[in-house]
Amino acid sequence: MTTKRPLPDPRNVDLDTLAIRGGTLRSEFNEHSEALFLTSSFVFNSAEEAAGLFSGAEDGFVYSRFSNPTVRMFEDRLAALEGAEAALATSSGMAAIFATAMATLKAGDHVVCGAGVFGATVQLFSSILARFGVATSYVRGSDMDAWRAAVTPATRLLFCETPSNPLGEVIDLAALAQLGRDHGALTVADNCFCTPILQRPLDFGVDLVVHTATKYLDGQGRVLGGAVVGRKALIRDAILPVLRSAGPSLSPFNAWVLLKGLETLGLRIRAQSAAALRLAEWLQAQPQIERVFFPGLTSHPQRALIERQQRGPGAVLSFELRGDGPEAQRARAWRVIDAVKLMSITANLGDTRTTITHPATTTHGRLTPEARARAGIGEGLVRLAVGLESVEDLMHDLAQALSA
Ligand SMILES: *Cc1c(COP(=O)(O)O)cnc(C)c1O
């Protein structure tokens, strides 16, 4: 049996301490670092104990599809970081979003979603949930009037991601949460880009946070994972039954890797944010560049909101290359991407390795040209997800690529 060591009281310790000490379960062997429980099931001391655990009357571990000590440690630690009562882990970020939708929506319901969300999230709402009678409207996330106008009597869910990818537009979480309460709709924020170190949506009244642990929580590009975080009642009564029966479980091995990832989350996010700021400021001064998009720039039009809502800018930035018309801009952008020597050409993000991508032909390639134009994704746009290499080396790499 594992003995549960009490969590540090989150009111008394910093997030960096919770990221290391939060959510620790120790076995009878008193291991210092978290143990990895690779077991599909657990045995019971008696038939009576089995009955109690199965009915939920007793708390304990039954079967790793829905309960495992290593996974539980990851859930408790992430919940502590988000300032939440509870969290449930999933096999990926998309599984977390899917479970949230399945737990909170039914045929005839309507969703309002920020237009800047992750591409697979759009596919999930528009191609899959639409077949089950759930309708989704997309709005420009930073435009609160557009959110208000899109809400109908059937709206049950307001879904957002902030800052937006790749343009760094910020959504007013407190205003969104208020809108949800006014209309009896749940609000959900995908907190991938900021992580709880830089932004805690629940503090602004949002109902649920979803995470892809694949990105910054692991932070080293090793495993897939996800989580849904929020009030105990919502997590236990709505999300758990879906996960328990549908089965998109996080593997204990991945949970163990993610626990190690969380331990360095604060250090990494702050270092990566600082490096992104230096690169963004440097890029602004380069003659080949028309515009830089980054929440950390003093020129960002939503400066006041960012300072209210985020403790740092995050590490994703994008820049638009000058060029005479879309064809020339695309050729320039591809030339810069092909010329980098250090950065990885990939659409992934949240890694120690800096990545570079052309959103118009990758992450946003499935949008129609009109939808892309509406979203502000031009052919000259290049996105960077800044890693942990030396900033000087990254700057040299970009400098030689820009003049290629
Ligand atoms: C990658 C990503 C997801 C999906 O996460 P997976 O773990 O790949 O399923 C969801 N939201 C955002 C913002 C992402 O970047």
Coordinates of C-alpha atoms and ligand atoms in Angstrom, one line a residue:
M1 CA 0.0 0.0 0.0
T2 CA 1.1 3.5 -0.6
T3 CA 1.0 6.0 2.1
K4 CA 0.0 9.5 1.2
R5 CA 2.2 12.2 2.3
P6 CA 0.3 15.4 2.7
L7 CA 0.8 18.0 -0.1
P8 CA 2.5 21.2 0.9
D9 CA -0.2 23.8 1.5
P10 CA -0.4 25.7 -1.8
R11 CA -1.1 28.9 0.0
N12 CA 2.3 28.8 1.8
V13 CA 4.7 27.7 -1.0
D14 CA 5.7 29.0 -4.4
L15 CA 4.8 27.2 -7.6
D16 CA 8.4 26.1 -8.1
T17 CA 8.2 24.2 -4.8
L18 CA 4.8 22.6 -5.7
A19 CA 6.3 21.6 -9.1
I20 CA 8.8 19.5 -7.1
R21 CA 7.1 18.6 -3.8
G22 CA 3.4 18.6 -4.8
G23 CA 1.6 15.3 -5.4
T24 CA 4.0 12.9 -3.8
L25 CA 2.8 9.4 -2.9
R26 CA 5.4 7.2 -1.2
S27 CA 5.3 3.4 -1.0
E28 CA 6.3 1.2 1.9
F29 CA 9.9 1.4 0.7
N30 CA 10.1 5.2 1.3
E31 CA 11.7 5.9 -2.1
H32 CA 12.8 9.6 -2.4
S33 CA 12.1 10.0 -6.1
E34 CA 8.6 9.0 -7.4
A35 CA 8.2 5.3 -8.1
L36 CA 7.0 4.0 -11.5
F37 CA 4.1 1.6 -11.0
L38 CA 3.9 -0.5 -14.2
T39 CA 0.9 -2.6 -13.3
S40 CA -2.4 -2.9 -15.1
S41 CA -4.3 -3.9 -12.0
F42 CA -4.2 -4.0 -8.2
V43 CA -5.0 -6.7 -5.7
F44 CA -7.4 -6.5 -2.8
N45 CA -7.0 -7.8 0.8
S46 CA -10.6 -9.1 0.8
A47 CA -13.8 -9.3 -1.2
E48 CA -15.2 -6.6 1.0
E49 CA -12.3 -4.3 0.2
A50 CA -12.7 -5.0 -3.5
A51 CA -16.4 -4.1 -3.3
G52 CA -15.6 -0.9 -1.5
L53 CA -13.0 0.2 -4.0
F54 CA -15.2 -0.7 -7.0
S55 CA -18.2 1.2 -5.7
G56 CA -16.0 4.2 -5.0
A57 CA -16.9 4.2 -1.3
E58 CA -13.2 3.7 -0.6
D59 CA -10.3 5.5 -2.2
G60 CA -7.6 3.4 -3.7
F61 CA -6.3 1.8 -6.8
V62 CA -8.2 -0.7 -8.9
Y63 CA -7.2 -0.8 -12.5
S64 CA -4.8 1.5 -14.4
R65 CA -7.3 2.5 -17.0
F66 CA -8.6 4.9 -14.4
S67 CA -6.4 4.7 -11.3
N68 CA -2.6 4.3 -10.9
P69 CA -0.3 5.8 -8.3
T70 CA 2.3 7.2 -10.7
V71 CA -0.5 8.8 -12.8
R72 CA -2.2 10.1 -9.6
M73 CA 1.0 11.8 -8.6
F74 CA 1.1 13.7 -11.9
E75 CA -2.6 14.6 -11.6
D76 CA -2.2 15.9 -8.0
R77 CA 0.9 17.9 -8.9
L78 CA -0.6 19.5 -11.9
A79 CA -3.8 20.3 -10.0
A80 CA -1.7 22.0 -7.2
L81 CA 0.1 24.1 -9.8
E82 CA -3.1 25.2 -11.5
G83 CA -4.6 26.0 -8.1
A84 CA -7.3 23.4 -8.7
E85 CA -9.1 20.8 -6.6
A86 CA -8.6 18.0 -9.0
A87 CA -7.1 16.8 -12.3
L88 CA -7.4 13.8 -14.5
A89 CA -4.7 12.7 -16.9
T90 CA -5.2 11.5 -20.4
S91 CA -3.2 9.9 -23.1
S92 CA -2.7 13.1 -25.1
G93 CA -3.8 16.7 -25.2
M94 CA -6.5 15.9 -27.8
A95 CA -7.8 13.1 -25.5
A96 CA -8.3 15.7 -22.8
I97 CA -10.2 18.0 -25.1
F98 CA -12.3 15.1 -26.5
A99 CA -13.1 13.9 -23.0
T100 CA -14.1 17.4 -21.9
A101 CA -16.4 17.7 -24.9
M102 CA -18.0 14.2 -24.4
A103 CA -18.5 15.0 -20.7
T104 CA -20.2 18.3 -21.2
L105 CA -22.0 18.3 -24.5
K106 CA -25.0 16.4 -26.1
A107 CA -26.8 16.5 -29.5
G108 CA -28.3 19.9 -30.1
D109 CA -25.7 21.8 -28.0
H110 CA -23.7 24.7 -29.4
V111 CA -20.0 25.6 -28.8
V112 CA -18.3 28.9 -29.2
C113 CA -14.6 28.5 -29.9
G114 CA -11.7 31.0 -30.4
A115 CA -10.6 30.9 -34.0
G116 CA -7.0 30.7 -33.0
V117 CA -7.1 27.3 -31.4
F118 CA -5.0 24.3 -32.3
G119 CA -5.8 22.8 -35.7
A120 CA -6.9 19.3 -34.4
T121 CA -9.2 21.0 -31.9
V122 CA -11.0 22.7 -34.9
Q123 CA -11.2 19.3 -36.6
L124 CA -12.6 17.7 -33.5
F125 CA -15.4 20.2 -33.2
S126 CA -16.1 20.8 -36.9
S127 CA -15.6 17.3 -38.4
I128 CA -16.3 14.8 -35.5
L129 CA -18.6 16.4 -33.0
A130 CA -20.7 17.9 -35.8
R131 CA -21.7 14.4 -36.8
F132 CA -23.2 13.9 -33.3
G133 CA -25.3 17.1 -33.6
V134 CA -23.0 19.5 -31.8
A135 CA -22.6 22.9 -33.7
T136 CA -19.6 25.1 -33.3
S137 CA -19.1 28.8 -34.1
Y138 CA -15.7 30.4 -34.3
V139 CA -14.9 33.9 -33.2
R140 CA -11.8 36.1 -33.1
G141 CA -10.7 35.4 -29.5
S142 CA -9.6 38.9 -28.6
D143 CA -13.0 40.3 -29.6
M144 CA -15.3 40.0 -26.6
D145 CA -18.2 41.5 -28.5
A146 CA -17.8 38.6 -31.1
W147 CA -18.0 36.0 -28.3
R148 CA -21.2 37.7 -26.9
A149 CA -22.8 37.9 -30.3
A150 CA -22.1 34.2 -31.0
V151 CA -23.8 32.9 -27.9
T152 CA -27.2 31.3 -28.5
P153 CA -29.7 29.7 -26.0
A154 CA -28.1 26.4 -27.0
T155 CA -24.6 27.4 -26.1
R156 CA -23.1 25.1 -23.5
L157 CA -19.3 25.5 -23.9
L158 CA -17.0 28.4 -24.5
F159 CA -13.6 27.1 -25.6
C160 CA -10.4 29.1 -25.9
E161 CA -6.6 29.0 -26.1
T162 CA -4.7 32.1 -25.0
P163 CA -2.3 33.5 -26.2
S164 CA -3.3 32.4 -29.7
N165 CA -1.1 30.5 -32.0
P166 CA 0.9 31.9 -33.8
L167 CA -0.1 35.6 -33.5
G168 CA -0.1 35.9 -29.7
E169 CA -3.5 37.5 -29.4
V170 CA -4.8 37.4 -25.9
I171 CA -8.3 36.4 -24.6
D172 CA -9.7 38.2 -21.6
L173 CA -10.3 35.1 -19.3
A174 CA -12.2 37.0 -16.6
A175 CA -14.6 38.4 -19.2
L176 CA -15.0 35.0 -20.9
A177 CA -15.7 33.3 -17.6
Q178 CA -18.3 36.0 -16.8
L179 CA -20.0 35.5 -20.2
G180 CA -20.1 31.8 -19.5
R181 CA -21.8 32.3 -16.1
D182 CA -24.3 34.8 -17.6
H183 CA -25.5 32.2 -20.1
G184 CA -25.0 28.9 -18.2
A185 CA -22.2 27.8 -20.4
L186 CA -19.0 26.1 -19.1
T187 CA -15.7 27.9 -20.0
V188 CA -12.6 25.9 -20.9
A189 CA -9.1 27.2 -21.5
D190 CA -6.3 25.3 -23.2
N191 CA -3.3 26.4 -21.1
C192 CA -0.6 24.9 -23.3
F193 CA 1.3 28.0 -24.2
C194 CA 1.6 29.6 -20.7
T195 CA 1.5 26.6 -18.4
P196 CA 0.4 27.3 -14.8
I197 CA 3.8 29.0 -14.2
L198 CA 2.7 32.0 -16.4
Q199 CA -1.1 31.8 -16.3
R200 CA -3.7 30.2 -14.1
P201 CA -7.1 30.4 -15.9
L202 CA -9.0 29.0 -12.9
D203 CA -8.0 32.1 -10.9
F204 CA -10.0 34.2 -13.4
G205 CA -13.1 32.1 -13.0
V206 CA -12.7 29.7 -15.9
D207 CA -14.3 26.3 -15.2
L208 CA -11.9 23.8 -16.7
V209 CA -8.3 23.9 -17.9
V210 CA -7.1 21.4 -20.5
H211 CA -3.5 20.6 -21.1
T212 CA -1.4 18.9 -23.6
A213 CA 1.4 17.6 -21.4
T214 CA 3.3 16.7 -24.6
K215 CA 4.5 20.3 -25.0
Y216 CA 6.0 22.3 -22.1
L217 CA 5.0 20.0 -19.2
D218 CA 7.3 17.3 -20.5
G219 CA 9.3 20.1 -22.2
Q220 CA 11.8 17.7 -23.8
G221 CA 9.9 16.2 -26.6
R222 CA 9.7 12.7 -25.2
V223 CA 6.1 11.5 -24.5
L224 CA 2.5 12.3 -25.2
G225 CA 0.1 13.2 -22.4
G226 CA -2.7 15.5 -21.4
A227 CA -5.0 16.5 -18.5
V228 CA -8.3 18.1 -17.5
V229 CA -8.1 20.3 -14.4
G230 CA -10.8 22.0 -12.3
R231 CA -13.3 21.7 -9.5
K232 CA -13.6 18.3 -7.9
A233 CA -17.3 18.0 -8.6
L234 CA -16.8 18.6 -12.4
I235 CA -13.8 16.4 -12.6
R236 CA -15.1 13.4 -10.6
D237 CA -18.8 13.5 -11.7
A238 CA -18.4 14.6 -15.4
I239 CA -14.9 13.9 -16.7
L240 CA -14.0 10.7 -14.8
P241 CA -17.0 8.6 -16.0
V242 CA -16.1 9.4 -19.6
L243 CA -12.4 8.5 -19.1
R244 CA -13.2 5.4 -17.1
S245 CA -15.5 4.0 -19.9
A246 CA -13.8 5.4 -23.0
G247 CA -10.2 4.6 -21.8
P248 CA -7.8 7.3 -23.2
S249 CA -5.6 6.7 -20.2
L250 CA -2.1 8.1 -19.6
S251 CA 0.5 5.4 -19.3
P252 CA 2.2 5.2 -15.9
F253 CA 5.6 5.4 -17.7
N254 CA 4.6 8.7 -19.4
A255 CA 3.2 10.0 -16.2
W256 CA 6.6 9.3 -14.5
V257 CA 8.4 11.1 -17.4
L258 CA 6.0 14.0 -17.0
L259 CA 6.6 14.2 -13.2
K260 CA 10.3 14.7 -14.0
G261 CA 9.3 17.3 -16.6
L262 CA 7.2 19.3 -14.1
E263 CA 10.1 19.6 -11.7
T264 CA 12.0 21.9 -14.1
L265 CA 8.9 23.6 -15.6
G266 CA 9.4 27.0 -13.9
L267 CA 13.1 27.1 -14.8
R268 CA 12.5 26.2 -18.4
I269 CA 9.5 28.4 -19.0
R270 CA 11.2 31.5 -17.5
A271 CA 14.4 30.9 -19.5
Q272 CA 12.5 30.2 -22.7
S273 CA 10.3 33.3 -22.3
A274 CA 13.4 35.5 -21.7
A275 CA 15.1 34.1 -24.7
A276 CA 12.0 34.6 -26.9
L277 CA 11.8 38.2 -25.7
R278 CA 15.4 38.9 -26.7
L279 CA 14.8 37.3 -30.1
A280 CA 11.6 39.2 -30.7
E281 CA 13.2 42.5 -29.9
W282 CA 16.2 41.7 -32.1
L283 CA 13.9 40.6 -35.0
Q284 CA 12.0 43.9 -34.8
A285 CA 15.2 45.7 -35.7
Q286 CA 15.9 43.6 -38.8
P287 CA 15.3 45.3 -42.2
Q288 CA 13.9 42.1 -43.8
I289 CA 11.1 41.9 -41.2
E290 CA 7.7 43.7 -41.5
R291 CA 6.3 42.9 -38.1
V292 CA 6.9 40.7 -35.0
F293 CA 4.0 39.1 -33.1
F294 CA 4.8 38.3 -29.4
P295 CA 2.9 38.9 -26.1
G296 CA 6.2 40.2 -24.5
L297 CA 6.7 43.2 -26.7
T298 CA 5.8 46.6 -25.2
S299 CA 4.2 47.4 -28.6
H300 CA 1.6 44.6 -28.2
P301 CA -1.9 46.2 -28.4
Q302 CA -3.2 44.2 -25.4
R303 CA -0.4 45.2 -23.0
A304 CA -2.6 46.0 -20.0
L305 CA -4.5 42.7 -20.3
I306 CA -1.3 40.7 -20.6
E307 CA 0.1 42.2 -17.5
R308 CA -3.1 41.5 -15.6
Q309 CA -3.4 37.9 -16.8
Q310 CA 0.1 36.5 -17.4
R311 CA 3.2 36.4 -15.4
G312 CA 5.4 36.2 -18.6
P313 CA 5.0 36.1 -22.3
G314 CA 5.7 32.5 -23.1
A315 CA 8.1 31.3 -25.8
V316 CA 6.2 31.3 -29.1
L317 CA 6.7 34.2 -31.4
S318 CA 6.1 34.8 -35.1
F319 CA 7.4 37.3 -37.6
E320 CA 6.3 38.5 -41.0
L321 CA 8.9 38.8 -43.8
R322 CA 8.6 41.7 -46.3
G323 CA 7.9 40.7 -49.9
D324 CA 6.0 41.9 -53.0
G325 CA 2.8 39.9 -52.8
P326 CA 2.0 36.4 -51.4
E327 CA 4.2 34.4 -53.8
A328 CA 7.3 36.4 -53.0
Q329 CA 6.5 36.3 -49.3
R330 CA 6.1 32.5 -49.3
A331 CA 9.4 32.1 -51.2
R332 CA 11.2 34.3 -48.7
A333 CA 9.7 32.5 -45.7
W334 CA 10.6 29.1 -47.1
R335 CA 14.2 30.4 -47.9
V336 CA 14.7 31.5 -44.3
I337 CA 13.3 28.2 -42.9
D338 CA 15.5 26.1 -45.3
A339 CA 18.6 28.2 -44.4
V340 CA 18.5 27.8 -40.6
K341 CA 21.2 25.4 -39.5
L342 CA 20.5 25.0 -35.8
M343 CA 16.7 25.2 -35.4
S344 CA 14.5 22.2 -36.2
I345 CA 12.0 22.5 -39.1
T346 CA 8.9 21.1 -37.4
A347 CA 5.5 22.3 -36.4
N348 CA 6.0 20.9 -32.8
L349 CA 6.6 23.2 -29.9
G350 CA 7.4 23.2 -26.2
D351 CA 10.7 21.4 -26.6
T352 CA 14.2 22.3 -25.4
R353 CA 15.0 22.5 -29.1
T354 CA 14.0 25.6 -30.9
T355 CA 11.6 24.9 -33.8
I356 CA 10.7 26.9 -36.9
T357 CA 7.7 26.5 -39.1
H358 CA 5.6 28.1 -41.9
P359 CA 2.1 28.3 -40.4
A360 CA 0.3 29.0 -43.8
T361 CA 1.4 25.7 -45.3
T362 CA 1.6 23.5 -42.2
T363 CA -0.4 24.1 -39.0
H364 CA -2.9 26.3 -40.8
G365 CA -2.6 24.7 -44.2
R366 CA -6.1 23.0 -44.0
L367 CA -7.8 26.3 -43.7
T368 CA -9.3 27.9 -46.8
P369 CA -7.2 30.9 -48.1
E370 CA -10.1 33.2 -47.0
A371 CA -10.1 31.7 -43.5
R372 CA -6.3 32.1 -43.3
A373 CA -6.5 35.7 -44.4
R374 CA -9.2 36.3 -41.7
A375 CA -7.0 34.7 -39.1
G376 CA -4.1 37.0 -40.2
I377 CA -1.9 34.1 -41.2
G378 CA 0.1 35.5 -44.2
E379 CA 2.4 33.7 -46.6
G380 CA 5.4 35.6 -45.2
L381 CA 4.7 34.5 -41.6
V382 CA 7.3 32.3 -39.8
R383 CA 6.7 30.9 -36.3
L384 CA 9.5 30.2 -33.8
A385 CA 9.0 28.1 -30.6
V386 CA 12.1 29.1 -28.6
G387 CA 14.0 26.4 -26.8
L388 CA 16.9 26.4 -24.4
E389 CA 19.9 26.7 -26.7
S390 CA 22.1 29.8 -26.2
V391 CA 20.2 32.9 -27.4
E392 CA 23.4 34.1 -29.2
D393 CA 23.6 31.0 -31.2
L394 CA 19.9 31.2 -32.1
M395 CA 20.4 34.9 -33.1
H396 CA 23.4 34.0 -35.3
D397 CA 21.4 31.2 -36.9
L398 CA 18.5 33.5 -37.8
A399 CA 20.9 36.3 -38.9
Q400 CA 22.6 34.0 -41.4
A401 CA 19.2 32.6 -42.5
L402 CA 17.7 36.1 -43.1
S403 CA 20.6 37.1 -45.3
A404 CA 20.6 33.8 -47.2
Ligands
LIG1 C1 -0.3 20.1 -29.4 C2 -1.4 20.8 -28.9 C3 -2.6 20.1 -28.5 C4 -2.8 18.6 -28.7 O1 -1.9 17.9 -27.8 P1 -1.5 16.4 -28.1 O2 -0.8 16.0 -26.9 O3 -0.6 16.5 -29.3 O4 -2.7 15.6 -28.4 C5 -3.7 20.8 -28.0 N1 -3.6 22.2 -27.8 C6 -2.5 22.9 -28.2 C7 -2.4 24.3 -28.0 C8 -1.4 22.2 -28.7 O5 -0.3 22.9 -29.0

